[in-house]
Coordinates of C-alpha atoms and ligand atoms in Angstrom, one line a residue:
M12 CA 121.6 142.3 62.5
I13 CA 120.6 139.2 64.8
T14 CA 121.1 135.5 63.1
E15 CA 120.9 132.3 64.7
L16 CA 122.8 129.7 63.0
D17 CA 123.5 125.9 64.2
I18 CA 126.9 124.7 62.8
V19 CA 128.9 121.5 63.5
L20 CA 132.5 121.6 64.3
S21 CA 135.5 119.8 64.9
P22 CA 136.4 119.6 68.5
K23 CA 139.7 121.8 68.0
D24 CA 137.2 124.6 66.3
A25 CA 134.6 124.5 68.6
S26 CA 137.0 125.0 71.9
D27 CA 137.9 128.2 70.9
K28 CA 136.7 131.7 69.7
K29 CA 139.6 132.3 67.5
Y30 CA 138.9 129.0 65.7
Y31 CA 135.2 129.1 65.0
L32 CA 134.6 133.3 64.4
P33 CA 136.3 133.1 61.0
I34 CA 134.2 129.9 60.1
L35 CA 131.3 132.1 61.8
A36 CA 132.3 135.2 59.5
K37 CA 132.4 133.1 56.3
K38 CA 129.0 131.2 56.6
L39 CA 127.0 134.7 57.6
G40 CA 129.1 136.2 54.0
V41 CA 131.0 139.2 56.1
N42 CA 133.7 140.0 57.3
V43 CA 135.3 139.1 61.5
S44 CA 135.3 143.0 61.9
Q45 CA 131.8 143.0 61.2
I46 CA 130.8 140.1 64.3
H47 CA 130.0 142.4 67.3
G48 CA 128.8 139.9 69.5
I49 CA 128.6 136.0 69.4
K50 CA 126.9 134.0 72.0
I51 CA 126.5 130.1 72.3
L52 CA 123.1 128.8 72.5
R53 CA 123.6 124.9 72.6
K54 CA 126.4 123.1 72.5
S55 CA 126.5 118.9 72.2
I56 CA 129.2 116.3 71.3
D57 CA 128.4 114.1 68.7
A58 CA 130.5 111.0 70.0
R59 CA 128.8 108.1 68.2
R60 CA 131.6 108.1 65.2
R61 CA 134.9 107.9 65.5
N62 CA 135.0 111.6 63.8
I63 CA 133.6 113.3 66.9
L64 CA 131.8 116.3 66.2
V65 CA 130.5 119.6 67.9
N66 CA 126.9 120.9 67.5
L67 CA 127.0 124.3 68.1
R68 CA 123.9 127.0 67.9
F69 CA 125.3 130.4 67.8
R70 CA 123.8 134.0 68.1
V71 CA 125.7 136.4 66.2
A72 CA 125.5 140.2 66.4
C73 CA 126.3 141.8 63.1
G74 CA 126.9 145.5 63.5
G75 CA 125.5 146.2 67.0
E76 CA 125.7 144.5 70.5
F77 CA 123.0 142.2 72.4
P78 CA 119.7 143.7 73.6
Q79 CA 119.8 144.1 77.5
S80 CA 117.3 141.5 78.3
E81 CA 119.3 138.9 77.0
E82 CA 120.8 138.7 80.6
F83 CA 118.5 137.6 83.4
A84 CA 118.7 139.5 86.8
F85 CA 117.0 138.9 89.6
D86 CA 115.7 141.1 92.4
Y87 CA 115.4 139.9 95.7
S88 CA 113.6 142.8 97.4
N89 CA 113.4 143.5 101.3
V90 CA 111.3 141.0 102.8
A91 CA 112.3 141.5 106.5
G92 CA 109.0 142.0 108.6
E93 CA 107.3 140.1 106.1
K94 CA 105.1 137.0 106.6
K95 CA 107.8 134.3 108.1
V96 CA 108.0 130.8 106.4
I97 CA 109.9 128.2 107.9
V98 CA 112.7 126.5 105.1
V99 CA 113.9 123.2 107.2
G100 CA 117.1 122.3 105.3
A101 CA 119.9 124.5 103.0
G102 CA 120.7 122.0 100.4
P103 CA 119.3 123.2 96.9
A104 CA 115.2 122.5 97.3
G105 CA 115.7 124.4 100.4
L106 CA 117.9 127.3 99.0
F107 CA 115.4 127.7 96.1
A108 CA 112.4 127.7 98.2
A109 CA 113.8 130.6 99.9
L110 CA 115.2 132.6 96.6
R111 CA 111.6 132.0 95.4
L112 CA 109.8 133.0 99.1
I113 CA 111.7 136.2 98.6
E114 CA 110.7 137.0 95.1
L115 CA 107.0 136.5 96.1
G116 CA 107.6 138.5 99.3
Y117 CA 108.0 136.1 102.2
Q118 CA 110.9 136.2 104.4
P119 CA 112.5 132.7 104.7
I120 CA 114.1 131.5 107.8
V121 CA 116.0 128.6 106.7
L122 CA 117.4 126.4 109.7
E123 CA 120.2 124.1 108.7
R124 CA 121.6 121.6 111.2
G125 CA 125.3 121.4 109.4
K126 CA 127.6 124.2 109.4
S127 CA 128.5 127.0 106.8
V128 CA 130.4 126.0 103.6
E129 CA 133.6 127.4 104.9
D130 CA 133.0 125.3 108.4
R131 CA 131.5 122.7 106.5
K132 CA 135.3 122.2 104.5
K133 CA 137.0 122.1 107.9
D134 CA 135.1 119.2 108.9
L135 CA 135.6 117.2 105.8
G136 CA 139.1 117.8 106.3
E137 CA 138.6 116.2 110.0
L138 CA 136.8 112.9 108.5
H139 CA 139.4 112.3 106.4
R140 CA 141.8 113.2 108.8
T141 CA 140.6 111.2 111.3
R142 CA 137.7 108.8 110.2
N143 CA 135.0 109.9 112.1
V144 CA 131.9 111.1 111.2
N145 CA 130.5 114.4 112.0
P146 CA 127.0 113.4 112.3
D147 CA 125.8 117.0 111.4
S148 CA 128.8 118.1 109.0
N149 CA 129.5 115.8 106.3
Y150 CA 129.4 115.2 102.7
S151 CA 125.5 115.5 102.9
F152 CA 124.8 117.6 105.8
G153 CA 125.6 121.5 106.1
E154 CA 125.3 124.4 103.8
G155 CA 124.2 123.8 100.0
G156 CA 123.2 120.0 101.2
A157 CA 124.6 117.2 99.7
G158 CA 125.3 118.7 96.1
T159 CA 128.2 120.9 97.5
F160 CA 131.0 118.7 97.0
S161 CA 129.7 116.7 94.1
D162 CA 129.9 117.0 90.5
G163 CA 127.7 119.4 90.3
K164 CA 125.6 117.8 87.1
L165 CA 122.6 119.8 86.5
Y166 CA 120.9 117.4 84.6
T167 CA 118.9 114.4 85.8
R168 CA 116.9 111.4 84.7
S169 CA 113.9 112.8 86.7
K170 CA 110.7 113.4 84.9
K171 CA 109.8 116.6 87.0
R172 CA 108.7 119.4 85.4
G173 CA 109.9 122.5 86.3
D174 CA 111.5 126.0 84.9
L175 CA 114.7 124.2 84.2
K176 CA 116.0 127.5 82.5
K177 CA 115.5 129.5 85.5
I178 CA 117.0 127.2 88.0
L179 CA 120.1 127.5 85.4
N180 CA 119.8 131.3 85.4
V181 CA 119.8 131.9 89.3
L182 CA 122.8 129.6 89.5
H183 CA 124.5 131.7 86.7
F184 CA 123.7 134.9 88.1
H185 CA 125.4 133.7 91.5
G186 CA 128.0 132.8 89.6
A187 CA 128.6 129.6 88.2
Q188 CA 130.3 129.3 84.5
D189 CA 128.7 130.8 81.4
D190 CA 129.1 127.2 80.1
I191 CA 125.8 125.4 82.0
L192 CA 123.7 128.0 80.1
F193 CA 124.1 126.1 77.1
D194 CA 126.0 122.7 77.4
A195 CA 123.9 119.5 76.9
H196 CA 125.5 118.4 80.0
P197 CA 126.1 121.0 82.3
H198 CA 127.8 120.6 85.2
I199 CA 129.9 123.1 88.1
G200 CA 132.6 121.3 90.1
T201 CA 133.3 121.4 93.6
D202 CA 135.8 124.1 93.6
V203 CA 132.7 126.1 91.8
L204 CA 129.8 124.7 93.6
P205 CA 130.7 126.2 97.3
K206 CA 131.3 130.0 95.7
V207 CA 128.0 129.5 93.8
I208 CA 126.2 128.3 97.6
V209 CA 128.3 131.2 99.9
R210 CA 126.7 134.1 97.1
I211 CA 122.9 132.2 97.4
R212 CA 123.3 133.0 101.0
E213 CA 124.6 136.3 100.9
N214 CA 121.4 137.3 98.4
I215 CA 119.1 135.3 101.0
L216 CA 120.6 137.7 104.0
K217 CA 120.7 140.9 102.4
A218 CA 117.2 140.6 101.5
G219 CA 116.4 140.5 105.1
G220 CA 115.8 136.2 105.1
Q221 CA 117.5 134.5 107.9
V222 CA 119.6 131.6 107.4
H223 CA 120.7 129.5 110.8
F224 CA 123.4 127.0 110.9
S225 CA 123.8 124.2 113.5
T226 CA 120.3 124.5 114.2
K227 CA 118.7 120.9 113.8
V228 CA 114.8 120.6 114.1
V229 CA 113.9 117.9 116.4
D230 CA 110.2 118.3 116.6
Y231 CA 107.1 120.3 115.0
V232 CA 104.2 122.5 117.1
L233 CA 101.4 121.3 115.7
E234 CA 97.5 122.8 116.3
G235 CA 95.3 120.1 115.8
D236 CA 96.2 119.1 112.0
R237 CA 97.8 122.6 111.4
I238 CA 101.9 123.2 111.6
C239 CA 102.9 126.5 113.5
G240 CA 106.3 126.3 113.8
V241 CA 109.4 123.8 114.8
I242 CA 110.9 122.8 117.8
T243 CA 115.6 122.8 117.5
E244 CA 117.8 120.6 119.1
S245 CA 118.6 123.7 121.6
G246 CA 114.4 123.5 122.6
E247 CA 114.0 126.9 120.8
E248 CA 110.7 127.2 119.3
I249 CA 110.4 129.0 116.0
V250 CA 107.3 129.9 114.7
G251 CA 105.9 130.5 110.9
E252 CA 103.4 130.5 108.4
G253 CA 104.2 127.3 106.9
V254 CA 107.4 124.9 106.9
I255 CA 109.1 123.5 103.7
L256 CA 110.5 120.7 105.2
A257 CA 113.7 120.2 102.7
T258 CA 115.8 117.6 104.6
G259 CA 117.0 115.4 102.1
H260 CA 117.1 111.5 102.0
S261 CA 119.4 111.2 104.2
A262 CA 118.0 113.0 107.6
R263 CA 116.9 109.8 109.1
D264 CA 115.9 110.8 112.4
V265 CA 113.7 113.3 110.1
Y266 CA 111.6 110.6 109.1
R267 CA 112.0 108.8 112.4
K268 CA 110.5 111.7 114.3
L269 CA 107.7 112.1 111.9
H270 CA 106.8 108.3 112.2
K271 CA 106.8 108.6 116.1
R272 CA 104.6 111.6 115.6
G273 CA 101.5 109.7 113.5
I274 CA 102.7 112.3 110.6
E275 CA 101.9 110.1 107.9
I276 CA 104.6 108.7 106.0
E277 CA 105.0 105.9 103.2
A278 CA 107.5 103.4 101.6
K279 CA 108.8 104.2 98.3
S280 CA 111.2 102.3 95.5
F281 CA 114.6 103.8 96.0
A282 CA 118.0 102.2 94.1
M283 CA 121.1 100.5 95.9
G284 CA 124.2 99.6 95.0
V285 CA 128.5 100.2 94.6
R286 CA 130.3 102.7 92.7
I287 CA 132.5 102.0 90.0
E288 CA 135.9 103.3 88.9
H289 CA 137.8 103.1 85.8
S290 CA 140.5 104.6 84.5
Q291 CA 139.4 108.4 82.8
E292 CA 141.9 107.3 79.9
L293 CA 140.0 103.7 79.5
I294 CA 136.4 105.2 79.3
D295 CA 138.1 108.1 77.4
Q296 CA 139.3 105.5 74.7
I297 CA 136.3 103.9 75.0
Q298 CA 133.3 106.4 74.4
Y299 CA 135.5 108.6 71.7
H300 CA 136.7 105.1 70.1
N301 CA 139.8 106.0 69.4
P302 CA 142.4 104.5 71.5
A303 CA 144.7 107.7 72.1
G304 CA 142.3 108.9 74.0
R305 CA 140.3 112.4 73.9
G306 CA 143.4 114.2 72.9
D307 CA 143.6 117.9 73.3
Y308 CA 140.0 119.3 72.8
L309 CA 137.3 116.8 74.3
P310 CA 136.3 116.7 77.8
A311 CA 136.6 113.7 79.9
A312 CA 134.2 111.2 78.4
S313 CA 131.2 110.1 80.3
Y314 CA 128.9 107.1 80.1
S315 CA 125.4 106.2 81.0
F316 CA 123.9 102.8 80.6
V317 CA 120.5 101.4 81.7
H318 CA 119.1 98.0 81.4
Q319 CA 116.4 95.9 83.3
V320 CA 117.0 92.4 84.9
E321 CA 114.3 90.6 86.0
D322 CA 111.6 93.7 86.3
R323 CA 114.2 96.0 87.7
G324 CA 116.2 98.8 86.4
V325 CA 119.9 98.6 86.4
Y326 CA 121.8 101.5 86.1
S327 CA 124.5 104.0 86.2
F328 CA 123.8 106.6 88.1
C329 CA 125.9 110.4 89.0
M330 CA 128.6 109.5 87.0
C331 CA 131.8 111.6 87.6
P332 CA 134.3 111.7 84.9
G333 CA 137.9 113.0 86.4
G334 CA 136.5 112.5 89.6
V335 CA 137.2 110.9 93.0
I336 CA 135.4 109.2 95.2
V337 CA 134.1 110.2 98.8
P338 CA 133.1 109.0 102.1
A339 CA 129.4 110.0 102.2
A340 CA 128.4 108.3 105.6
T341 CA 126.6 110.2 108.1
G342 CA 126.8 108.7 111.2
D343 CA 128.6 105.8 113.3
R344 CA 129.5 102.3 111.7
Q345 CA 128.0 103.4 108.2
Q346 CA 130.2 103.3 104.5
V347 CA 128.8 104.8 102.1
V348 CA 130.5 106.5 98.8
N349 CA 129.1 108.8 96.0
G350 CA 131.2 110.5 93.7
M351 CA 132.6 114.3 93.1
S352 CA 134.3 116.0 90.4
S353 CA 136.4 119.6 90.2
S354 CA 135.1 121.9 87.6
N355 CA 137.9 120.9 85.0
R356 CA 137.5 116.9 85.8
N357 CA 140.9 116.6 85.2
T358 CA 141.8 113.4 87.6
A359 CA 143.0 109.9 86.5
F360 CA 139.4 108.5 87.2
A361 CA 136.1 107.8 86.1
N362 CA 133.3 106.8 88.9
S363 CA 129.7 106.2 88.7
G364 CA 127.2 105.1 91.2
M365 CA 126.2 101.6 89.6
A366 CA 122.2 101.2 91.0
V367 CA 119.9 98.5 91.4
E368 CA 116.1 99.5 91.5
I369 CA 114.3 98.4 94.7
R370 CA 110.9 97.7 95.5
T371 CA 108.7 97.4 98.8
R372 CA 107.6 93.7 97.5
D373 CA 112.0 93.2 97.4
L374 CA 112.0 93.7 101.4
K375 CA 109.7 91.2 102.7
E376 CA 112.1 90.6 106.0
Y377 CA 111.5 94.2 106.6
Q378 CA 107.9 94.5 106.5
Q379 CA 107.2 94.8 110.3
Y380 CA 109.0 98.5 110.1
G381 CA 106.2 99.2 107.8
A382 CA 106.9 102.4 106.0
L383 CA 110.3 102.5 107.2
A384 CA 111.3 99.1 105.5
G385 CA 113.8 100.8 102.9
L386 CA 115.8 102.5 105.5
Y387 CA 116.2 99.8 107.9
F388 CA 117.7 97.9 104.9
Q389 CA 120.1 100.6 103.8
E390 CA 121.2 100.7 107.3
E391 CA 122.0 97.5 107.5
L392 CA 123.8 97.1 104.4
E393 CA 125.8 100.3 105.1
E394 CA 126.5 98.7 108.4
R395 CA 127.7 95.7 106.8
A396 CA 130.0 97.6 104.4
F397 CA 131.5 99.0 107.4
V398 CA 132.3 95.7 108.8
E399 CA 133.5 94.3 105.7
G400 CA 135.9 97.4 105.4
G401 CA 137.5 97.1 108.6
E402 CA 135.5 99.5 110.5
N403 CA 137.5 102.9 109.4
L404 CA 135.7 104.0 106.2
T405 CA 138.0 101.7 104.0
A406 CA 135.5 100.8 101.4
P407 CA 135.4 97.1 100.7
A408 CA 135.6 96.6 97.2
Q409 CA 136.3 94.1 94.4
R410 CA 137.6 93.8 90.6
M411 CA 134.9 94.1 88.8
N412 CA 135.3 90.8 86.6
D413 CA 135.8 89.0 89.7
F414 CA 132.6 90.1 90.8
V415 CA 130.5 89.2 87.7
N416 CA 133.1 85.5 87.9
G417 CA 131.9 85.6 92.1
K418 CA 135.5 85.4 93.0
K419 CA 137.9 87.4 95.8
S420 CA 139.9 89.3 94.3
S421 CA 143.6 88.9 95.4
S422 CA 145.0 92.3 94.2
L423 CA 143.3 96.0 93.8
P424 CA 143.8 98.5 91.0
K425 CA 144.8 102.0 92.5
T426 CA 141.6 104.3 93.6
S427 CA 140.8 107.9 94.1
Y428 CA 139.1 107.0 97.3
Q429 CA 141.2 108.5 100.3
P430 CA 140.5 106.6 103.0
G431 CA 141.5 103.6 100.6
I432 CA 140.1 100.2 100.0
V433 CA 140.4 96.4 100.9
S434 CA 139.3 92.8 98.8
S435 CA 136.4 91.5 99.8
P436 CA 133.9 89.2 98.3
M437 CA 131.2 91.6 98.2
H438 CA 129.4 88.5 95.6
E439 CA 128.7 87.0 98.7
W440 CA 127.3 89.9 100.9
L441 CA 125.5 92.1 98.7
P442 CA 121.7 91.1 98.9
E443 CA 121.0 88.5 96.2
H444 CA 118.4 90.6 94.4
I445 CA 120.9 93.7 94.1
R446 CA 124.2 90.8 93.3
F447 CA 123.2 89.0 90.4
R448 CA 121.3 92.3 88.9
L449 CA 125.0 94.1 88.7
Q450 CA 126.4 91.2 87.9
E451 CA 124.0 90.9 84.7
G452 CA 123.6 94.2 84.0
F453 CA 127.7 94.7 84.0
K454 CA 127.7 91.5 81.4
V455 CA 125.4 93.9 79.3
F456 CA 127.4 97.2 79.9
G457 CA 130.2 95.4 78.7
Q458 CA 129.0 94.0 75.6
K459 CA 127.1 97.5 74.8
S460 CA 131.0 99.1 75.6
K461 CA 133.4 97.3 74.5
G462 CA 136.4 97.5 77.0
F463 CA 134.0 98.7 79.8
L464 CA 133.5 95.2 81.6
T465 CA 137.6 95.1 82.8
N466 CA 139.3 93.6 86.0
E467 CA 141.2 96.9 85.8
A468 CA 137.9 98.2 86.9
V469 CA 136.9 98.0 91.1
I470 CA 133.6 98.2 92.9
L471 CA 133.5 99.8 96.1
G472 CA 130.8 99.2 98.5
V473 CA 127.8 100.8 99.2
E474 CA 126.1 103.3 97.2
S475 CA 123.3 103.6 99.2
R476 CA 122.0 106.9 99.1
T477 CA 120.9 107.6 95.4
S478 CA 117.4 107.8 96.4
S479 CA 114.7 108.0 99.5
P480 CA 113.0 104.5 100.6
V481 CA 110.8 107.0 102.1
R482 CA 107.9 109.7 100.7
I483 CA 106.4 111.9 102.8
P484 CA 102.9 112.7 100.8
R485 CA 101.4 115.9 100.3
E486 CA 98.5 116.7 98.3
R487 CA 99.1 116.6 94.3
E488 CA 97.6 120.6 93.6
S489 CA 98.7 122.8 97.4
F490 CA 101.8 120.3 97.9
Q491 CA 100.7 120.7 101.2
H492 CA 101.1 117.2 103.2
I493 CA 98.1 115.0 103.3
R494 CA 96.8 115.7 106.5
I495 CA 98.7 118.8 107.9
E496 CA 98.0 121.8 106.7
G497 CA 100.7 124.2 105.9
L498 CA 103.5 121.7 106.3
F499 CA 105.0 121.6 102.7
P500 CA 107.5 118.1 102.0
C501 CA 110.1 118.7 99.7
G502 CA 113.0 118.1 97.7
E503 CA 114.6 114.5 97.7
G504 CA 113.7 113.8 101.3
A505 CA 110.5 113.9 100.5
G506 CA 110.6 112.2 97.5
Y507 CA 109.5 114.9 95.2
A508 CA 113.2 115.2 93.4
G509 CA 116.1 113.2 92.5
G510 CA 119.6 115.5 92.0
I511 CA 120.3 119.4 92.4
V512 CA 118.4 120.5 89.4
S513 CA 115.3 118.4 90.4
A514 CA 115.4 119.6 94.0
A515 CA 115.8 123.2 93.3
M516 CA 112.4 123.2 90.7
D517 CA 110.6 121.2 93.9
G518 CA 111.9 124.2 96.1
E519 CA 110.5 126.9 93.7
Q520 CA 107.2 124.6 93.6
C521 CA 106.8 124.4 97.1
A522 CA 107.3 128.0 97.8
D523 CA 104.5 128.9 94.7
A524 CA 102.4 126.6 97.1
F525 CA 103.2 128.8 99.7
D526 CA 102.1 131.5 97.8
R527 CA 98.8 129.5 96.3
Y528 CA 97.7 128.9 100.2
Q529 CA 98.4 132.1 101.4
N530 CA 96.2 133.7 98.3
P531 CA 94.2 131.2 97.1
N532 CA 92.5 133.3 94.6
K533 CA 95.2 134.5 93.2
Ligands
FAD11 P1 119.8 117.6 100.2 O1 120.9 118.1 99.6 O2 119.9 116.2 101.1 O3 119.8 119.0 101.5 C1 119.3 118.5 103.0 C2 119.8 119.6 103.8 O4 118.9 119.4 105.0 C3 120.9 119.6 104.2 O5 122.0 120.4 104.2 C4 121.0 118.9 105.6 O6 122.1 119.3 106.7 C5 119.5 119.4 106.0 N1 118.8 118.6 107.2 C6 118.9 117.7 107.1 N2 117.5 117.2 108.9 C7 118.0 118.3 108.9 C8 117.1 118.8 110.6 N3 116.5 117.9 111.0 N4 117.1 120.0 110.5 C9 117.9 121.2 109.7 N5 118.6 121.0 108.3 C10 118.3 119.4 108.0 N6 123.2 115.8 92.2 C11 123.5 116.2 91.0 O7 122.3 116.2 90.7 N7 124.2 116.3 90.3 C12 125.8 115.9 91.1 O8 126.4 115.7 90.4 C13 125.5 115.4 92.3 N8 126.5 114.5 93.1 C14 126.6 114.2 94.3 C15 127.3 113.9 95.1 C16 127.5 113.7 96.1 C17 128.5 113.6 96.9 C18 126.2 113.7 96.8 C19 126.4 112.9 98.2 C20 125.1 113.9 96.5 C21 125.2 114.4 94.8 N9 124.1 114.8 93.9 C22 124.4 115.1 92.6 C23 122.7 114.5 94.5 C24 122.3 115.8 95.2 O9 123.0 116.6 95.8 C25 121.2 115.9 95.9 O10 119.9 115.2 95.4 C26 120.3 117.0 96.1 O11 121.3 117.9 96.9 C27 118.9 116.7 97.1 O12 118.4 118.1 97.7 P2 117.6 118.1 98.6 O13 118.1 119.9 98.8 O14 116.7 117.8 98.0 O15 118.5 118.0 99.9

């Protein structure tokens, strides 16, 4: 007999099978020995009150095993010699496009400007040692894209429709933890994600796909209004039946090249701000309503805030409980911060982006740059932060209350940001439309969560890569560029995704769209 049941448990009882098994048996009116299989289908923590509870849905088998169909298996059959599709970028969008192309019987040719995960790790070590950013191998560029060294959160505010369950199952199939399949807020962690990415690459190669590292695409081969290939930095021309362009939002050279070639791109609203860091202990105390913190059975607490200030959203973004802040620049004279955590989220720090929505009409002084206005704005602010930090990846920083009160900090708290922080009057140099909204937002967040607005927290500049300021417009149904046939703008860089899972879903959808393009009557 297979039964599904919802049950509410204490964090301790929910933490281990040895605690919840007898409770399940009692509920079902059977002996523990009669239960032959248990599967958690859903798990969420209800921390609204002091008495924290865990909501669980179990599938329980009494007197028999689970049917085989419970397990997802993916068939990546051999596609060598099949129609070639060029996939530019090996981030979540590009990799999931490649896997889906294989499922559909096409041979993906993945071209990635950065290096393999293994070599990329070495370059990140070098970045921390020398403070020099390799423009093709850094926290944003390289195998796995921007999400490889991240918290690996697998949820998003994006309203994008797609097969989320499948994305999670593909990640699980390639080695991600079981709990991503049932946790309400799944995350993988930066210690596990690189291994998952390597297995995805291995499966692409095993199926006859190709993955080329250190291969930067610098131009496009067009026949009239149809794309038939790309040109790499070494001058090689690579042809294919279609091009899925999944280069992420940090590939500014890609936008510039498209613009120069007269391939339509357009400005879109985006977001920028700062990264904030509290002690994880404080966030646990606030979120779990307990001065003693999270105790032995609860995970490091997270938070999520959103508020409207004068017609623009101010919100927390990419929160990393028990994480660290990392230098996420992709070029010279840029100061950019982002956050990551390992699977057990066990540092003493809690960081999050704090972003303010920016619309194109907020950037009047940049209008001469047309579709690239937001990009120039980002670049200027990143350079300003670089200078304010001392031109060596040290981050300009300010205590939270000091920022709200417009006062330069005379000292700074400890931080997880390895290159270090230096006191800077960020209220003076952040653009007005960002500065006052952040200040107002922080006040409101402090009212919503007592203790959150504190001088023990520190803000670091700048969180500038939350979303793309440019869209590469595509047709709604065909997913092809509005003019260039066979070009599929994809993922976050094209302006159609935000975050790992939505980029992955968009990758799959672009592969499906390519299949429709090839077989209009299918
Ligand atoms: P990207 O991941 O940016 O991938 C684009 C790829 O294209 C890159 O590998 C790049 O090297 C390559 N490329 C660029 N130009 C070229 C070219 N000309 N030729 C060849 N290759 C090129 N999101 C979450 O959902 N959860 C998180 O926890 C999370 N944490 C993050 C932490 C950090 C430190 C960072 C930087 C980002 C984080 N994000 C997170 C955001 C997430 O990583 C992105 O939303 C996602 O990776 C976007 O996927 P993408 O495939 O569209 O683009």
